[in-house]
Coordinates of C-alpha atoms in Angstrom, one line a residue:
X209 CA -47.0 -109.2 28.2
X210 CA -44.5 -111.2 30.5
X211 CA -45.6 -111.6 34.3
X212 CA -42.3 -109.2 35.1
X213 CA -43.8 -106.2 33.0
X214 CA -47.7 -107.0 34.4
X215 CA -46.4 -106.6 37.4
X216 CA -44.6 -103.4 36.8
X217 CA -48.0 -102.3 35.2
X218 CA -49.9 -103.3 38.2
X219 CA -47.7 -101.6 40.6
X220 CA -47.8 -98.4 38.2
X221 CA -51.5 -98.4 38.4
X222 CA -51.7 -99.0 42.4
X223 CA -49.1 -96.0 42.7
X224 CA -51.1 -93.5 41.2
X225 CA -54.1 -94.6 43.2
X226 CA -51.8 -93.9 46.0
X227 CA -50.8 -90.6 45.2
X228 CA -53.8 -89.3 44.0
X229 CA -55.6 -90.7 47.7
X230 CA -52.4 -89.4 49.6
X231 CA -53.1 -85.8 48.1
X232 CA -57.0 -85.9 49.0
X233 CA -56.0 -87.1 52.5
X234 CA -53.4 -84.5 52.7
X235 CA -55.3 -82.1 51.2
X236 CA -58.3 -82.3 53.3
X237 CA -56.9 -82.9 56.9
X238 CA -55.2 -79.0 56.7
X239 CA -58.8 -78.3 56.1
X240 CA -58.8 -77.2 52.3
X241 CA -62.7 -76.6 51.4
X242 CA -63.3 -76.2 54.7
X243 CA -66.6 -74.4 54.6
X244 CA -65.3 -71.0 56.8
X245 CA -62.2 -70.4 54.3
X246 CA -59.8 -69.5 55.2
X247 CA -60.3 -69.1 59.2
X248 CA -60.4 -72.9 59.1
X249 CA -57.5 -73.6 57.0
X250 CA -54.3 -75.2 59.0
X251 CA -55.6 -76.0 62.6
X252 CA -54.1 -78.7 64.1
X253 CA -53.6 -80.0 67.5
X254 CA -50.5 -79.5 68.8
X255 CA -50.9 -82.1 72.0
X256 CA -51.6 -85.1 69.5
X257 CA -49.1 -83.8 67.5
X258 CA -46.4 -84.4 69.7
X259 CA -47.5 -87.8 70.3
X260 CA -47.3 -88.5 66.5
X261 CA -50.9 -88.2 65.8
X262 CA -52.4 -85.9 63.1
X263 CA -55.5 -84.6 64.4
X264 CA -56.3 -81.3 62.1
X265 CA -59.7 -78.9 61.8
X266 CA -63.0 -81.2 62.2
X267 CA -63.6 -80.5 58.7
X268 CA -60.6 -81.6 57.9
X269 CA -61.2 -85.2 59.6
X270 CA -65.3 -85.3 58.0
X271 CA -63.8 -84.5 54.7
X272 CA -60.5 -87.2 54.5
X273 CA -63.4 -89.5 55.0
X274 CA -62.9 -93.2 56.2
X275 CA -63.0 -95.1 53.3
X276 CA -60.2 -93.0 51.6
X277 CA -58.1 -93.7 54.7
X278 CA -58.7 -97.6 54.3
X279 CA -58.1 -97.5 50.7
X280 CA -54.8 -96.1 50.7
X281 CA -53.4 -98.0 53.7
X282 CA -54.4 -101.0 51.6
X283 CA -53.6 -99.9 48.0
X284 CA -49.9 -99.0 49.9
X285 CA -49.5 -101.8 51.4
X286 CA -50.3 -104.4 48.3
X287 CA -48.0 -101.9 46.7
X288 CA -45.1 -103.0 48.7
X289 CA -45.8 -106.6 47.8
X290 CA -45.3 -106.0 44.4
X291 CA -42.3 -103.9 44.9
X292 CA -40.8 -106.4 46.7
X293 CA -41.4 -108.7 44.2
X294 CA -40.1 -107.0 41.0
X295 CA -37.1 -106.0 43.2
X296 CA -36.2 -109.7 43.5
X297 CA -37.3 -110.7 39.6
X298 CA -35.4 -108.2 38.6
X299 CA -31.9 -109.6 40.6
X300 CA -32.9 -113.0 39.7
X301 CA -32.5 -112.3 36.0
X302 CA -30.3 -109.5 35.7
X303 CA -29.1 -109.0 31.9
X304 CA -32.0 -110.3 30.5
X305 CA -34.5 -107.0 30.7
X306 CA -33.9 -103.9 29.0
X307 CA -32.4 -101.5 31.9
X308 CA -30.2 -102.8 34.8
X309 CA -31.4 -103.8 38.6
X310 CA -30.5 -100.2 39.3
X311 CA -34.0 -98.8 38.8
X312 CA -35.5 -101.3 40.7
X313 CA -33.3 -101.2 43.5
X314 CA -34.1 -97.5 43.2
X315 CA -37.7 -98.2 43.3
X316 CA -37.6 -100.6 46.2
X317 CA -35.8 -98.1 48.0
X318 CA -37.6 -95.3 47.5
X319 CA -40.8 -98.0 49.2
X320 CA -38.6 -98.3 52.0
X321 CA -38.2 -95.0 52.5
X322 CA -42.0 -93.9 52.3
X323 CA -42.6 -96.6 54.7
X324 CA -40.3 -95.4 57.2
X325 CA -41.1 -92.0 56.8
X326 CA -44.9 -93.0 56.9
X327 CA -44.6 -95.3 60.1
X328 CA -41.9 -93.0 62.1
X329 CA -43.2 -89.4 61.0
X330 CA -46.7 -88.9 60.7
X331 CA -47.4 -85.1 61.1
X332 CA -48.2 -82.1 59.2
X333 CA -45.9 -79.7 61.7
X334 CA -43.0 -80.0 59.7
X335 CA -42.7 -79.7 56.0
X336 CA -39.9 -81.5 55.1
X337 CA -41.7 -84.9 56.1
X338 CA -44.9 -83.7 54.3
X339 CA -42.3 -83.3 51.2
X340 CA -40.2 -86.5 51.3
X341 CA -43.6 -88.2 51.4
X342 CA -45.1 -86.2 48.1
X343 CA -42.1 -85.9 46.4
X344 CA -40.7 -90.0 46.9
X345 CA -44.7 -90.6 45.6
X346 CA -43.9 -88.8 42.5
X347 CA -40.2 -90.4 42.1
X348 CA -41.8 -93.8 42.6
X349 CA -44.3 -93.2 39.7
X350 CA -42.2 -91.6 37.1
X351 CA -39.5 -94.8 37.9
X352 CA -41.5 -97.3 37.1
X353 CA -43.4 -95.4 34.4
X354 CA -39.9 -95.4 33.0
X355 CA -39.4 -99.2 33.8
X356 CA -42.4 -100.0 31.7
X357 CA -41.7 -98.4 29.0
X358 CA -38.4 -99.4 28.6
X359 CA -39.3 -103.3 29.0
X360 CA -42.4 -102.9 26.7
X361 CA -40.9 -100.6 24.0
X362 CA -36.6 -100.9 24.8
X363 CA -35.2 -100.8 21.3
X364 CA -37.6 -98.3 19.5
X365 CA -35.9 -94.8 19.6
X366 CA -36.3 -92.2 17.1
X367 CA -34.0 -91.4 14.2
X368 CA -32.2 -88.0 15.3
X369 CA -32.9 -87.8 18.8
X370 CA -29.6 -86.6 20.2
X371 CA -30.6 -82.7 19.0
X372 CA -34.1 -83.4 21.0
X373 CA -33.1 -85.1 23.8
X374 CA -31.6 -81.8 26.2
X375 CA -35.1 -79.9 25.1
X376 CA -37.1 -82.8 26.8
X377 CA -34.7 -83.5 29.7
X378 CA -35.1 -79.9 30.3
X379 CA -38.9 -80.3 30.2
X380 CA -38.9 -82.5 32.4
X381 CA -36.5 -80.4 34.8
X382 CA -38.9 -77.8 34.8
X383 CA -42.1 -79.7 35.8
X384 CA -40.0 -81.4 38.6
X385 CA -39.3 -78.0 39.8
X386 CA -42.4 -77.0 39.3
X387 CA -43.9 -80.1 41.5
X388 CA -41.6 -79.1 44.1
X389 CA -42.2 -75.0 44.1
X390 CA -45.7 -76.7 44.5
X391 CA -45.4 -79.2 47.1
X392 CA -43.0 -76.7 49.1
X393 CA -46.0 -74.3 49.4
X394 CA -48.4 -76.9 50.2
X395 CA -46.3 -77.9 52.7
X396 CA -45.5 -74.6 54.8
X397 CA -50.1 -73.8 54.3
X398 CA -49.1 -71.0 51.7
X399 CA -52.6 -71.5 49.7
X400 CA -54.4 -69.0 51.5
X401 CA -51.9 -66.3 50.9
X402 CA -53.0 -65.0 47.9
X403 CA -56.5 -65.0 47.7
X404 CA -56.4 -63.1 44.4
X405 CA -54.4 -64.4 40.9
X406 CA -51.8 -61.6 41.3
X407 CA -52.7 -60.1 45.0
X408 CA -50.8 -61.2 47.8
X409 CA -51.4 -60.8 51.4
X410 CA -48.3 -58.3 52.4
X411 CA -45.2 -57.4 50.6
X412 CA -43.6 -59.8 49.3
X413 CA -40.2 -58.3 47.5
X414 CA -38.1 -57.8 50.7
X415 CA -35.1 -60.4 51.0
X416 CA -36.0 -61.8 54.4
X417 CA -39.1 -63.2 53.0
X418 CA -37.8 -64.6 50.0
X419 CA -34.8 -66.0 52.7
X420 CA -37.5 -67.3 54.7
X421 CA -39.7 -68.6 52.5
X422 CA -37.2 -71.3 50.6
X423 CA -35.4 -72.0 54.0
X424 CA -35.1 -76.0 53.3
X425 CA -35.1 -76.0 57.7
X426 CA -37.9 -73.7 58.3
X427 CA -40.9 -75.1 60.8
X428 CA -44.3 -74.0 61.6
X429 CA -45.3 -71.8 63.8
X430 CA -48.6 -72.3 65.7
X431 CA -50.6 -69.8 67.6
X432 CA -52.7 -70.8 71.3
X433 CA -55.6 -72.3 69.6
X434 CA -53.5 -74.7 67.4
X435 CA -53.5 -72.8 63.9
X436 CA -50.6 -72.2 61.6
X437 CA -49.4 -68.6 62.1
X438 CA -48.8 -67.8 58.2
X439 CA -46.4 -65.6 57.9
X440 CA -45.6 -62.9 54.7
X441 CA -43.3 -64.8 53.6
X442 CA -45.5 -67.4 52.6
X443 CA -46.8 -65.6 49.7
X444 CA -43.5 -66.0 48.0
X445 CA -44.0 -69.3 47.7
X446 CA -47.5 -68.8 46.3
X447 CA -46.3 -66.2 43.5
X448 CA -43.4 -68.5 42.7
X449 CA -45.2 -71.4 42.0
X450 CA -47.6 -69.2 39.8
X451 CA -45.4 -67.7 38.1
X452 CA -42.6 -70.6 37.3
X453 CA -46.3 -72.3 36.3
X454 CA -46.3 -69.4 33.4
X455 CA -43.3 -71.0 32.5
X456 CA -43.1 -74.2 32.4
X457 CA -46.4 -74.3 30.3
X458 CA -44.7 -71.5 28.2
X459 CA -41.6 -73.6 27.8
X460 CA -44.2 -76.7 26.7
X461 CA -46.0 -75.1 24.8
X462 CA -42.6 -73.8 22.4
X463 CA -41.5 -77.3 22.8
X464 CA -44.9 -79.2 21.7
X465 CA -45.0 -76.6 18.7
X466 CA -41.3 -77.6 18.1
X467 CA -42.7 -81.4 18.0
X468 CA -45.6 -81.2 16.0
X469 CA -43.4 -82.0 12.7
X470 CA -42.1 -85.7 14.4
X471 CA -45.3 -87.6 13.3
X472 CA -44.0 -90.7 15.7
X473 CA -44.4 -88.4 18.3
X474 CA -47.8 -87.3 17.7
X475 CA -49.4 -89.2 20.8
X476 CA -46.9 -87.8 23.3
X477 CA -47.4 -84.2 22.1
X478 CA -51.2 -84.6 22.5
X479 CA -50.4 -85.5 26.2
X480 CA -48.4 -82.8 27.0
X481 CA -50.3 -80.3 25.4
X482 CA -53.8 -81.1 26.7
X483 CA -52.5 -81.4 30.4
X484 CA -50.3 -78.6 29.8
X485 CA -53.4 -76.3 29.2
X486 CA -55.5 -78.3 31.8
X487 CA -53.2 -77.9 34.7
X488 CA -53.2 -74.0 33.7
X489 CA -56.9 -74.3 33.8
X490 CA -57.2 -76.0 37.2
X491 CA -54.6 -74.0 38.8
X492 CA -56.7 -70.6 37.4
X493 CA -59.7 -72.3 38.5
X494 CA -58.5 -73.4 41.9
X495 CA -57.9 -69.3 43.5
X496 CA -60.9 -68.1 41.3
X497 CA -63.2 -70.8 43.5
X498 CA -61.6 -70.4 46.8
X499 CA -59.3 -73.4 46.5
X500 CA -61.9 -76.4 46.5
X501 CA -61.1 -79.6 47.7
X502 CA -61.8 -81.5 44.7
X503 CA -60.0 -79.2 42.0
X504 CA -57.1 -79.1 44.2
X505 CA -56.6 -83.0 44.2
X506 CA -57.3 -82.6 40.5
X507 CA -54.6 -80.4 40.2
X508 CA -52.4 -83.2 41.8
X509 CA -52.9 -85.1 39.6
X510 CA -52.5 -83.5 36.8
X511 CA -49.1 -82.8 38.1
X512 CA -48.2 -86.7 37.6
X513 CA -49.8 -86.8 34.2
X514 CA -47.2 -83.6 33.2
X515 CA -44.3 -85.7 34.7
X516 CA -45.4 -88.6 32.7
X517 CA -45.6 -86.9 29.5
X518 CA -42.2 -85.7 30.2
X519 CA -40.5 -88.9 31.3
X520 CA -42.5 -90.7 28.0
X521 CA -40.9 -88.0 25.6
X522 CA -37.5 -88.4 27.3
X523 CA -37.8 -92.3 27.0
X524 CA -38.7 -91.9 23.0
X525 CA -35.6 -90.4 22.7
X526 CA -32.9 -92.0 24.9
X527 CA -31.4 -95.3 23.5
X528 CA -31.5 -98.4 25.7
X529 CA -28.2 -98.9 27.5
X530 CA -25.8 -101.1 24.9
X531 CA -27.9 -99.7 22.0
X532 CA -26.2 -97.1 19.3
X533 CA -28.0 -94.1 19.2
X534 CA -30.1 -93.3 16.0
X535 CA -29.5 -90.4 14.4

């Protein structure tokens, strides 16, 4: 392996670590397994807030321990450095790897972006910073995931791809969406809405709500002693991202059976179907346990494994730029 593609795999590897610690941070500070669930769920303090500080329930702070806080500042900040330096390999010798300097200027920009979002914005109150954070995470791993793949394995594409490639772009379109639908409710504290599988707190089928609820510029409402007033609306977003969960692993599981004949394809179906069933699993097991701290992280990250399994099918079956298509 060249230094250029250790160093993408290096910076893969440190990005996960990053992700995964950013959604245990995340996760903990709104006081998820907060022992008195789910009256200690989403207090923060509005004072600190407004001076750019995230102070949350005590919980909250005991659980996002220390060490996890050093770690990821670290992990992100070595991160950077390799960014940085695959951004300018990649100009140096452009023509000579097997995808253009456009996915690594992506990918550098995309570090900017976090880091000015990180260093600028760093409060829970409104939930399209808590998004551009998880969701430019989850763009930065499936890029270079992509990257890698392409510079280890850039010629090898299947024979008669072109009648498979829209059933895996559209795979991957529907985890995206469902990582967003998931992040979204994160985001706006919608996980204590439905305590139940299917029972909500409220109605939940008048159009205000649904208005509401996917309103890209709604903000959070506290009450006097700093909690997140959670609204009806809320459990939309809840039932949405179950249900679209239904599926997405319904549509994976019709495309994985549609797979199963392609024998060069064998490892990639594995992948998507065991973290197709496991993310059911988790996300099942995360409401029938009262949303626990270490299931939900789990559930994260098996988020990211899904959008890797999806980005590894599409790349099996796209031809490298320049290349004529099998098939």
């Amino acid at each position: 392996m060249t230094i250029y593609r250790s160093l993408i795999a290096l910076a893969l590897l440190l990005t996960m670590l990053t992700v995964i610690l950013s959604a245990y941070i995340r996760l903990a500070e709104v006081g998820i397994g907060c022992e008195n669930w789910p009256q200690c769920y989403a207090e923060l303090d509005p004072g600190a807030e407004k001076k750019g500080i995230t102070v949350l329930t005590q919980s909250g702070r005991d659980m996002a321990y220390y060490p996890a806080r050093v770690a990821h500042r670290y992990i992100a900040s070595t991160l950077g450095v390799f960014i940085v330096v695959i951004f300018v390999v990649a100009l140096r010798k452009r023509g000579k790897h097997a995808t253009s300097a456009l996915i690594p200027a992506a990918i550098f920009a995309i570090t900017v972006f976090l880091s000015v979002l990180g260093y600028y914005t760093p409060t829970r109150i409104n939930p399209l910073i808590t998004m551009g954070n998880l969701l430019g995470g989850m763009a930065l791993l499936g890029l270079l995931w992509w990257l890698l793949q392409r510079e280890i394995q850039g010629a090898e594409v299947l024979p008669g791809s072109a009648k498979l490639r829209p059933l895996a772009a559209l795979a991957l379109g529907l985890v995206v969406l469902q990582i967003v639908l998931g992040g979204w409710s994160s985001a706006n504290y919608a996980s204590a809405s439905c305590p139940g599988l299917v029972r909500c707190e409220g109605g939940m089928l008048r159009a205000e709500y649904v208005a509401d609820a996917f309103n890209p510029l709604r903000t959070i409402a506290l009450d006097e002693r700093g909690q997140v007033i959670r609204s009806e609306s809320l459990a939309v977003l809840t039932m949405a991202h179950r249900l679209f969960a239904l599926l997405t692993a319904g549509y994976l599981a019709w495309l994985v059976r549609r797979l199963r004949s392609v024998s060069t394809l064998t490892g990639t179906v594995i992948f998507l179907s065991l973290f197709s069933i496991g993310q059911l699993a988790v996300g099942i097991s995360t409401v029938w346990f009262n949303m626990p701290l270490t299931l939900l992280t789990l559930h994260n990250c098996m988020a990211a494994g899904l959008l890797l399994g999806c980005i590894n099918l599409l790349h099996r079956l796209v031809p490298p730029a320049g290349s004529r298509p099998p098939g």
